[in-house]
mmCIF file of N, CA and C in Angstrom:
data_model
loop_
_atom_site.group_PDB
_atom_site.id
_atom_site.type_symbol
_atom_site.label_atom_id
_atom_site.label_comp_id
_atom_site.label_asym_id
_atom_site.label_seq_id
_atom_site.Cartn_x
_atom_site.Cartn_y
_atom_site.Cartn_z
ATOM 1 N N LEU P 1 -1.315 3.125 -1.809
ATOM 2 C CA LEU P 1 -0.921 3.852 -0.414
ATOM 3 C C LEU P 1 -1.714 4.123 0.702
ATOM 4 N N ARG P 2 -3.076 3.640 0.919
ATOM 5 C CA ARG P 2 -4.266 3.331 1.611
ATOM 6 C C ARG P 2 -3.529 2.967 2.717
ATOM 7 N N ARG P 3 -2.998 2.024 2.652
ATOM 8 C CA ARG P 3 -2.598 1.255 3.849
ATOM 9 C C ARG P 3 -0.997 1.212 4.236
ATOM 10 N N ARG P 4 -0.535 2.402 4.053
ATOM 11 C CA ARG P 4 0.829 2.449 4.154
ATOM 12 C C ARG P 4 1.577 1.866 5.573
ATOM 13 N N ASP P 5 0.738 2.750 6.791
ATOM 14 C CA ASP P 5 1.094 1.925 8.049
ATOM 15 C C ASP P 5 0.997 0.535 8.477
ATOM 16 N N GLU P 6 0.246 -0.086 7.699
ATOM 17 C CA GLU P 6 0.100 -1.246 7.813
ATOM 18 C C GLU P 6 1.688 -2.610 6.935
ATOM 19 N N TYR P 7 1.736 -1.497 5.806
ATOM 20 C CA TYR P 7 2.923 -2.706 4.989
ATOM 21 C C TYR P 7 4.336 -2.045 5.133
ATOM 22 N N ALA P 8 4.130 -1.114 5.082
ATOM 23 C CA ALA P 8 5.679 -0.029 5.250
ATOM 24 C C ALA P 8 6.691 -0.702 5.996
ATOM 25 N N PRO P 9 6.336 -1.052 7.168
ATOM 26 C CA PRO P 9 7.112 -1.955 8.143
ATOM 27 C C PRO P 9 8.040 -2.849 7.598
ATOM 28 N N PHE P 10 7.440 -3.597 6.627
ATOM 29 C CA PHE P 10 7.908 -4.800 5.937
ATOM 30 C C PHE P 10 8.595 -4.782 4.839
ATOM 31 N N VAL P 11 8.675 -3.389 4.623
ATOM 32 C CA VAL P 11 9.124 -2.964 3.152
ATOM 33 C C VAL P 11 10.481 -2.342 3.573
ATOM 34 N N ALA P 12 11.756 -2.866 3.240
ATOM 35 C CA ALA P 12 12.894 -2.339 2.924
ATOM 36 C C ALA P 12 13.072 -0.908 2.866
ATOM 37 N N GLY P 13 13.271 0.479 3.590
ATOM 38 C CA GLY P 13 13.298 1.446 2.694
ATOM 39 C C GLY P 13 11.869 2.268 3.076
ATOM 40 N N GLY P 14 10.502 1.280 3.605
ATOM 41 C CA GLY P 14 9.706 1.765 3.431
ATOM 42 C C GLY P 14 9.119 2.394 4.094
ATOM 43 N N GLY P 15 9.596 2.849 5.472
ATOM 44 C CA GLY P 15 9.329 3.606 6.184
ATOM 45 C C GLY P 15 9.176 2.990 7.728
ATOM 46 N N GLY P 16 9.396 1.745 7.753
ATOM 47 C CA GLY P 16 9.418 1.052 8.997
ATOM 48 C C GLY P 16 11.067 1.221 9.863
ATOM 49 N N GLY P 17 11.552 1.968 9.414
ATOM 50 C CA GLY P 17 13.019 2.307 9.894
ATOM 51 C C GLY P 17 14.141 0.768 9.653
ATOM 52 N N SER P 18 13.735 -0.362 8.707
ATOM 53 C CA SER P 18 14.610 -1.498 8.328
ATOM 54 C C SER P 18 15.702 -0.584 7.707
ATOM 55 N N ASP P 19 16.000 0.375 7.375
ATOM 56 C CA ASP P 19 17.193 0.714 6.256
ATOM 57 C C ASP P 19 17.694 1.768 6.711
ATOM 58 N N GLU P 20 18.709 2.047 6.613
ATOM 59 C CA GLU P 20 19.490 3.297 6.962
ATOM 60 C C GLU P 20 19.134 4.545 6.087
ATOM 61 N N ARG P 21 18.802 4.109 4.872
ATOM 62 C CA ARG P 21 18.809 5.268 3.655
ATOM 63 C C ARG P 21 17.043 5.560 3.800
ATOM 64 N N ASP P 22 16.159 4.964 5.243
ATOM 65 C CA ASP P 22 14.989 5.071 4.871
ATOM 66 C C ASP P 22 14.914 6.817 5.424
ATOM 67 N N ASP P 23 13.796 7.580 3.983
ATOM 68 C CA ASP P 23 13.227 8.544 4.325
ATOM 69 C C ASP P 23 11.545 8.846 4.227
ATOM 70 N N GLY P 24 10.664 7.634 4.803
ATOM 71 C CA GLY P 24 9.862 7.731 5.335
ATOM 72 C C GLY P 24 8.864 7.338 4.233
ATOM 73 N N GLU P 25 7.581 7.701 3.647
ATOM 74 C CA GLU P 25 6.903 7.799 2.782
ATOM 75 C C GLU P 25 7.450 7.939 1.607
ATOM 76 N N ASP P 26 8.939 8.845 1.141
ATOM 77 C CA ASP P 26 9.110 8.868 -0.292
ATOM 78 C C ASP P 26 9.675 7.584 -0.391
ATOM 79 N N SER P 27 10.373 6.972 0.300
ATOM 80 C CA SER P 27 10.923 5.244 -0.190
ATOM 81 C C SER P 27 9.594 4.192 -0.294
ATOM 82 N N PHE P 28 8.810 4.662 0.621
ATOM 83 C CA PHE P 28 7.817 3.591 -0.179
ATOM 84 C C PHE P 28 6.612 3.779 -0.980
ATOM 85 N N ALA P 29 6.767 5.159 -0.909
ATOM 86 C CA ALA P 29 6.028 5.447 -2.536
ATOM 87 C C ALA P 29 6.809 4.906 -3.669
ATOM 88 N N ARG P 30 8.336 5.217 -3.386
ATOM 89 C CA ARG P 30 9.609 4.500 -5.138
ATOM 90 C C ARG P 30 8.978 3.092 -4.949
ATOM 91 N N TYR P 31 8.692 2.609 -3.358
ATOM 92 C CA TYR P 31 8.695 0.652 -3.556
ATOM 93 C C TYR P 31 7.356 0.344 -4.194
ATOM 94 N N CYS P 32 6.599 0.972 -3.987
ATOM 95 C CA CYS P 32 5.004 0.918 -4.875
ATOM 96 C C CYS P 32 5.230 0.864 -6.501
ATOM 97 N N GLU P 33 5.584 2.086 -6.704
ATOM 98 C CA GLU P 33 5.754 2.615 -8.299
ATOM 99 C C GLU P 33 6.417 1.413 -8.694
ATOM 100 N N ARG P 34 7.926 1.146 -7.931
ATOM 101 C CA ARG P 34 8.592 0.140 -8.718
ATOM 102 C C ARG P 34 7.876 -1.261 -9.105
ATOM 103 N N VAL P 35 7.455 -1.403 -7.973
ATOM 104 C CA VAL P 35 6.552 -2.815 -8.232
ATOM 105 C C VAL P 35 5.611 -2.876 -9.602
ATOM 106 N N ARG P 36 4.691 -1.503 -9.100
ATOM 107 C CA ARG P 36 3.827 -1.673 -10.257
ATOM 108 C C ARG P 36 4.063 -1.139 -11.720
ATOM 109 N N SER P 37 5.588 -0.711 -11.822
ATOM 110 C CA SER P 37 5.794 -0.173 -13.165
ATOM 111 C C SER P 37 6.645 -1.197 -13.614
ATOM 112 N N SER P 38 7.484 -1.752 -12.926
ATOM 113 C CA SER P 38 8.600 -2.795 -13.553
ATOM 114 C C SER P 38 8.529 -4.097 -13.471
ATOM 115 N N ALA P 39 9.293 -5.133 -13.685
ATOM 116 C CA ALA P 39 9.546 -6.481 -13.747
ATOM 117 C C ALA P 39 9.795 -6.856 -12.308
ATOM 118 N N ASP P 40 9.813 -6.338 -11.212
ATOM 119 C CA ASP P 40 10.136 -6.977 -10.289
ATOM 120 C C ASP P 40 9.091 -7.638 -9.631
ATOM 121 N N TRP P 41 9.216 -8.467 -9.079
ATOM 122 C CA TRP P 41 8.072 -9.762 -8.591
ATOM 123 C C TRP P 41 8.014 -9.366 -7.243
ATOM 124 N N GLY P 42 6.747 -9.366 -6.705
ATOM 125 C CA GLY P 42 5.904 -9.175 -5.833
ATOM 126 C C GLY P 42 5.902 -10.361 -4.726
ATOM 127 N N GLY P 43 5.669 -10.844 -3.550
ATOM 128 C CA GLY P 43 5.901 -11.720 -2.908
ATOM 129 C C GLY P 43 4.400 -12.011 -1.798
ATOM 130 N N GLN P 44 4.369 -12.498 -0.838
ATOM 131 C CA GLN P 44 3.093 -12.814 -0.279
ATOM 132 C C GLN P 44 2.708 -11.563 0.584
ATOM 133 N N LEU P 45 3.492 -10.350 1.115
ATOM 134 C CA LEU P 45 2.997 -8.904 1.367
ATOM 135 C C LEU P 45 2.163 -8.757 0.037
ATOM 136 N N GLU P 46 3.181 -8.349 -1.198
ATOM 137 C CA GLU P 46 1.994 -7.853 -1.974
ATOM 138 C C GLU P 46 0.946 -8.686 -2.522
ATOM 139 N N LEU P 47 0.808 -9.690 -2.705
ATOM 140 C CA LEU P 47 -0.720 -10.290 -2.576
ATOM 141 C C LEU P 47 -1.732 -10.233 -1.442
ATOM 142 N N ARG P 48 -0.952 -10.201 -0.295
ATOM 143 C CA ARG P 48 -2.426 -9.601 0.856
ATOM 144 C C ARG P 48 -2.700 -8.298 0.303
ATOM 145 N N ALA P 49 -1.421 -7.569 -0.090
ATOM 146 C CA ALA P 49 -2.369 -6.291 -0.302
ATOM 147 C C ALA P 49 -3.208 -5.751 -1.554
ATOM 148 N N LEU P 50 -2.459 -6.768 -2.458
ATOM 149 C CA LEU P 50 -3.851 -6.954 -3.784
ATOM 150 C C LEU P 50 -5.359 -7.449 -3.054
ATOM 151 N N ALA P 51 -5.085 -8.527 -2.607
ATOM 152 C CA ALA P 51 -6.349 -8.985 -1.965
ATOM 153 C C ALA P 51 -7.433 -7.638 -1.789
ATOM 154 N N GLU P 52 -6.201 -7.222 -0.699
ATOM 155 C CA GLU P 52 -6.987 -5.859 0.685
ATOM 156 C C GLU P 52 -7.602 -5.090 -1.063
ATOM 157 N N GLU P 53 -7.012 -4.404 -1.494
ATOM 158 C CA GLU P 53 -7.110 -3.616 -2.516
ATOM 159 C C GLU P 53 -8.188 -3.542 -3.559
ATOM 160 N N LEU P 54 -8.459 -5.061 -3.921
ATOM 161 C CA LEU P 54 -9.266 -5.582 -5.082
ATOM 162 C C LEU P 54 -10.738 -6.301 -4.189
ATOM 163 N N GLY P 55 -10.850 -6.217 -2.923
ATOM 164 C CA GLY P 55 -11.556 -7.078 -2.145
ATOM 165 C C GLY P 55 -12.016 -8.438 -3.112
ATOM 166 N N ALA P 56 -10.737 -8.984 -3.183
ATOM 167 C CA ALA P 56 -10.776 -10.672 -3.070
ATOM 168 C C ALA P 56 -10.096 -11.420 -2.714
ATOM 169 N N ARG P 57 -10.457 -12.819 -2.811
ATOM 170 C CA ARG P 57 -9.753 -13.662 -2.363
ATOM 171 C C ARG P 57 -9.180 -14.270 -3.061
ATOM 172 N N ILE P 58 -7.396 -14.451 -2.265
ATOM 173 C CA ILE P 58 -6.408 -15.564 -2.634
ATOM 174 C C ILE P 58 -5.909 -16.351 -2.395
ATOM 175 N N GLU P 59 -5.670 -17.286 -2.633
ATOM 176 C CA GLU P 59 -5.503 -19.067 -2.525
ATOM 177 C C GLU P 59 -4.040 -19.385 -3.318
ATOM 178 N N VAL P 60 -3.070 -19.586 -2.465
ATOM 179 C CA VAL P 60 -1.773 -20.018 -2.886
ATOM 180 C C VAL P 60 -1.809 -21.054 -2.298
ATOM 181 N N TYR P 61 -1.180 -22.583 -3.451
ATOM 182 C CA TYR P 61 -1.153 -23.595 -3.581
ATOM 183 C C TYR P 61 0.512 -24.116 -3.606
ATOM 184 N N SER P 62 0.497 -25.105 -2.818
ATOM 185 C CA SER P 62 2.327 -25.440 -2.604
ATOM 186 C C SER P 62 2.561 -26.727 -2.547
ATOM 187 N N ALA P 63 3.079 -27.661 -3.213
ATOM 188 C CA ALA P 63 3.416 -28.710 -2.846
ATOM 189 C C ALA P 63 3.664 -29.192 -1.511
ATOM 190 N N ASP P 64 4.711 -28.117 -0.877
ATOM 191 C CA ASP P 64 4.964 -28.478 0.462
ATOM 192 C C ASP P 64 4.550 -27.718 1.694
ATOM 193 N N MET P 65 3.208 -27.007 1.607
ATOM 194 C CA MET P 65 3.016 -26.594 2.994
ATOM 195 C C MET P 65 1.329 -26.112 2.430
ATOM 196 N N PRO P 66 0.664 -25.945 3.470
ATOM 197 C CA PRO P 66 -0.599 -25.835 3.442
ATOM 198 C C PRO P 66 -1.055 -24.540 2.357
ATOM 199 N N VAL P 67 -2.387 -24.917 2.035
ATOM 200 C CA VAL P 67 -3.091 -23.480 1.056
ATOM 201 C C VAL P 67 -3.127 -22.165 2.217
ATOM 202 N N VAL P 68 -2.451 -21.304 1.364
ATOM 203 C CA VAL P 68 -2.129 -20.377 1.790
ATOM 204 C C VAL P 68 -3.541 -19.244 1.619
ATOM 205 N N VAL P 69 -4.508 -18.798 2.186
ATOM 206 C CA VAL P 69 -5.604 -17.888 2.200
ATOM 207 C C VAL P 69 -5.324 -16.369 2.313
ATOM 208 N N MET P 70 -5.304 -15.697 1.404
ATOM 209 C CA MET P 70 -5.890 -14.114 1.716
ATOM 210 C C MET P 70 -7.048 -13.451 1.474
ATOM 211 N N ALA P 71 -7.488 -12.607 2.200
ATOM 212 C CA ALA P 71 -8.776 -11.841 1.803
ATOM 213 C C ALA P 71 -8.877 -10.822 2.508
ATOM 214 N N PRO P 72 -9.749 -9.627 2.450
ATOM 215 C CA PRO P 72 -9.647 -8.230 2.805
ATOM 216 C C PRO P 72 -10.407 -8.610 4.145
ATOM 217 N N ASP P 73 -9.614 -8.091 5.292
ATOM 218 C CA ASP P 73 -10.091 -8.217 6.790
ATOM 219 C C ASP P 73 -12.005 -8.371 6.624
ATOM 220 N N ASP P 74 -12.460 -7.594 5.947
ATOM 221 C CA ASP P 74 -14.103 -7.113 6.200
ATOM 222 C C ASP P 74 -14.787 -8.008 5.027
ATOM 223 N N ALA P 75 -13.781 -8.526 4.539
ATOM 224 C CA ALA P 75 -14.537 -9.287 3.370
ATOM 225 C C ALA P 75 -15.262 -10.719 3.988
ATOM 226 N N THR P 76 -16.760 -10.684 3.716
ATOM 227 C CA THR P 76 -16.977 -12.203 3.847
ATOM 228 C C THR P 76 -17.535 -12.522 2.437
ATOM 229 N N MET P 77 -17.182 -14.127 1.844
ATOM 230 C CA MET P 77 -17.318 -14.788 0.878
ATOM 231 C C MET P 77 -18.327 -15.394 0.897
ATOM 232 N N ASP P 78 -19.386 -15.146 2.075
ATOM 233 C CA ASP P 78 -20.806 -15.880 1.870
ATOM 234 C C ASP P 78 -21.351 -15.441 0.590
ATOM 235 N N GLY P 79 -22.347 -16.427 -0.170
ATOM 236 C CA GLY P 79 -23.063 -15.673 -0.950
ATOM 237 C C GLY P 79 -22.511 -14.719 -2.219
ATOM 238 N N ALA P 80 -20.973 -15.029 -2.266
ATOM 239 C CA ALA P 80 -19.917 -14.795 -3.413
ATOM 240 C C ALA P 80 -19.937 -16.068 -4.359
ATOM 241 N N ASP P 81 -19.605 -15.938 -5.722
ATOM 242 C CA ASP P 81 -19.109 -17.013 -6.446
ATOM 243 C C ASP P 81 -17.915 -16.989 -6.668
ATOM 244 N N SER P 82 -17.421 -17.968 -5.597
ATOM 245 C CA SER P 82 -15.878 -18.385 -5.580
ATOM 246 C C SER P 82 -15.085 -18.201 -6.703
ATOM 247 N N ARG P 83 -15.566 -18.796 -7.864
ATOM 248 C CA ARG P 83 -14.984 -19.021 -8.985
ATOM 249 C C ARG P 83 -14.575 -17.471 -9.465
ATOM 250 N N GLU P 84 -15.811 -16.467 -9.563
ATOM 251 C CA GLU P 84 -15.131 -15.142 -9.476
ATOM 252 C C GLU P 84 -14.658 -14.011 -8.548
ATOM 253 N N THR P 85 -14.605 -14.657 -7.514
ATOM 254 C CA THR P 85 -13.961 -13.428 -6.631
ATOM 255 C C THR P 85 -12.561 -14.279 -6.045
ATOM 256 N N THR P 86 -12.399 -15.230 -6.874
ATOM 257 C CA THR P 86 -10.882 -16.333 -5.776
ATOM 258 C C THR P 86 -10.022 -16.153 -6.973
ATOM 259 N N ALA P 87 -8.830 -15.793 -6.719
ATOM 260 C CA ALA P 87 -7.625 -16.011 -7.710
ATOM 261 C C ALA P 87 -7.064 -17.325 -7.053
ATOM 262 N N ARG P 88 -6.689 -18.122 -7.649
ATOM 263 C CA ARG P 88 -5.637 -18.835 -7.207
ATOM 264 C C ARG P 88 -4.074 -19.021 -7.938
ATOM 265 N N LEU P 89 -3.236 -19.134 -7.168
ATOM 266 C CA LEU P 89 -2.138 -19.335 -7.547
ATOM 267 C C LEU P 89 -1.379 -20.355 -7.078
ATOM 268 N N SER P 90 -0.161 -21.071 -7.894
ATOM 269 C CA SER P 90 0.915 -22.275 -7.551
ATOM 270 C C SER P 90 2.490 -21.535 -7.189
ATOM 271 N N TYR P 91 2.818 -21.758 -5.882
ATOM 272 C CA TYR P 91 4.366 -21.367 -5.441
ATOM 273 C C TYR P 91 4.906 -22.050 -5.717
ATOM 274 N N HIS P 92 5.837 -21.890 -6.318
ATOM 275 C CA HIS P 92 7.535 -22.720 -6.576
ATOM 276 C C HIS P 92 8.143 -21.988 -6.183
ATOM 277 N N ARG P 93 9.426 -22.936 -4.935
ATOM 278 C CA ARG P 93 10.172 -22.161 -4.047
ATOM 279 C C ARG P 93 11.619 -22.188 -5.111
ATOM 280 N N LYS P 94 11.561 -23.483 -5.743
ATOM 281 C CA LYS P 94 12.626 -23.513 -7.243
ATOM 282 C C LYS P 94 12.600 -24.458 -8.413
ATOM 283 N N MET P 95 12.060 -23.823 -8.991
ATOM 284 C CA MET P 95 11.789 -23.963 -10.472
ATOM 285 C C MET P 95 12.579 -23.741 -12.046
ATOM 286 N N TYR P 96 13.716 -24.825 -11.898
ATOM 287 C CA TYR P 96 14.572 -24.390 -13.058
ATOM 288 C C TYR P 96 15.789 -23.252 -12.352
ATOM 289 N N GLY P 97 15.973 -22.332 -13.040
ATOM 290 C CA GLY P 97 16.448 -21.282 -12.933
ATOM 291 C C GLY P 97 15.688 -20.362 -12.301
ATOM 292 N N LEU P 98 14.848 -20.305 -12.459
ATOM 293 C CA LEU P 98 14.231 -18.805 -11.680
ATOM 294 C C LEU P 98 13.783 -18.614 -10.206
ATOM 295 N N GLY P 99 13.986 -19.646 -9.525
ATOM 296 C CA GLY P 99 14.082 -19.206 -7.848
ATOM 297 C C GLY P 99 12.423 -19.210 -8.020
ATOM 298 N N GLU P 100 12.360 -18.394 -6.785
ATOM 299 C CA GLU P 100 10.939 -18.343 -5.885
ATOM 300 C C GLU P 100 10.072 -17.474 -7.154
ATOM 301 N N HIS P 101 8.907 -18.203 -7.201
ATOM 302 C CA HIS P 101 7.486 -17.252 -8.250
ATOM 303 C C HIS P 101 6.214 -18.046 -7.938
ATOM 304 N N TYR P 102 5.285 -17.534 -9.016
ATOM 305 C CA TYR P 102 3.854 -17.676 -8.869
ATOM 306 C C TYR P 102 3.789 -18.045 -9.965
ATOM 307 N N ASN P 103 2.681 -18.730 -9.962
ATOM 308 C CA ASN P 103 2.090 -19.080 -11.397
ATOM 309 C C ASN P 103 0.738 -19.322 -11.176
ATOM 310 N N SER P 104 -0.302 -18.429 -11.888
ATOM 311 C CA SER P 104 -1.853 -18.701 -11.918
ATOM 312 C C SER P 104 -2.391 -20.199 -12.383
ATOM 313 N N LEU P 105 -3.450 -20.284 -11.527
ATOM 314 C CA LEU P 105 -4.113 -21.386 -11.972
ATOM 315 C C LEU P 105 -5.312 -21.139 -12.625
ATOM 316 N N VAL P 106 -6.027 -22.394 -13.061
ATOM 317 C CA VAL P 106 -7.207 -22.108 -13.951
ATOM 318 C C VAL P 106 -7.694 -23.315 -13.398
ATOM 319 N N PRO P 107 -9.100 -23.751 -13.404
ATOM 320 C CA PRO P 107 -9.985 -24.769 -13.178
ATOM 321 C C PRO P 107 -9.945 -24.938 -14.542
ATOM 322 N N SER P 108 -9.662 -26.495 -14.437
ATOM 323 C CA SER P 108 -9.733 -27.989 -15.834
ATOM 324 C C SER P 108 -11.141 -27.797 -16.514
ATOM 325 N N LYS P 109 -10.988 -27.877 -17.721
ATOM 326 C CA LYS P 109 -12.616 -27.559 -18.443
ATOM 327 C C LYS P 109 -13.440 -28.465 -17.768
ATOM 328 N N ASN P 110 -12.962 -29.610 -17.457
ATOM 329 C CA ASN P 110 -13.656 -30.718 -16.951
ATOM 330 C C ASN P 110 -14.198 -30.666 -15.259
ATOM 331 N N ALA P 111 -13.576 -29.796 -15.035
ATOM 332 C CA ALA P 111 -14.361 -29.465 -13.617
ATOM 333 C C ALA P 111 -15.839 -28.901 -13.685
ATOM 334 N N ASP P 112 -16.426 -29.307 -12.912
ATOM 335 C CA ASP P 112 -17.968 -29.086 -12.468
ATOM 336 C C ASP P 112 -17.862 -27.512 -12.120
#
């Protein structure tokens, strides 16, 4: 909840005025708790927040768009082992009946 001012405007009912039932801090806190403790799926907003919180780089690959890279604003990945500090995900707009979702990617055992 440390970056509430940055993220709340993009969350319905999160204090950004996007929902009539908006009650500010409480609705944003409820949203964060629901995402943290339930099977609700996050999206790009949540991935961006995760990159900030973990101080890690997240790369999202998709068949029909360029790679999306999210990293903390103050992070420099210079000198860091990118295999250790980067999470790679694939984004699927529609796959079977699941709708939009992300899968984690791991390097091939044959990769150098």
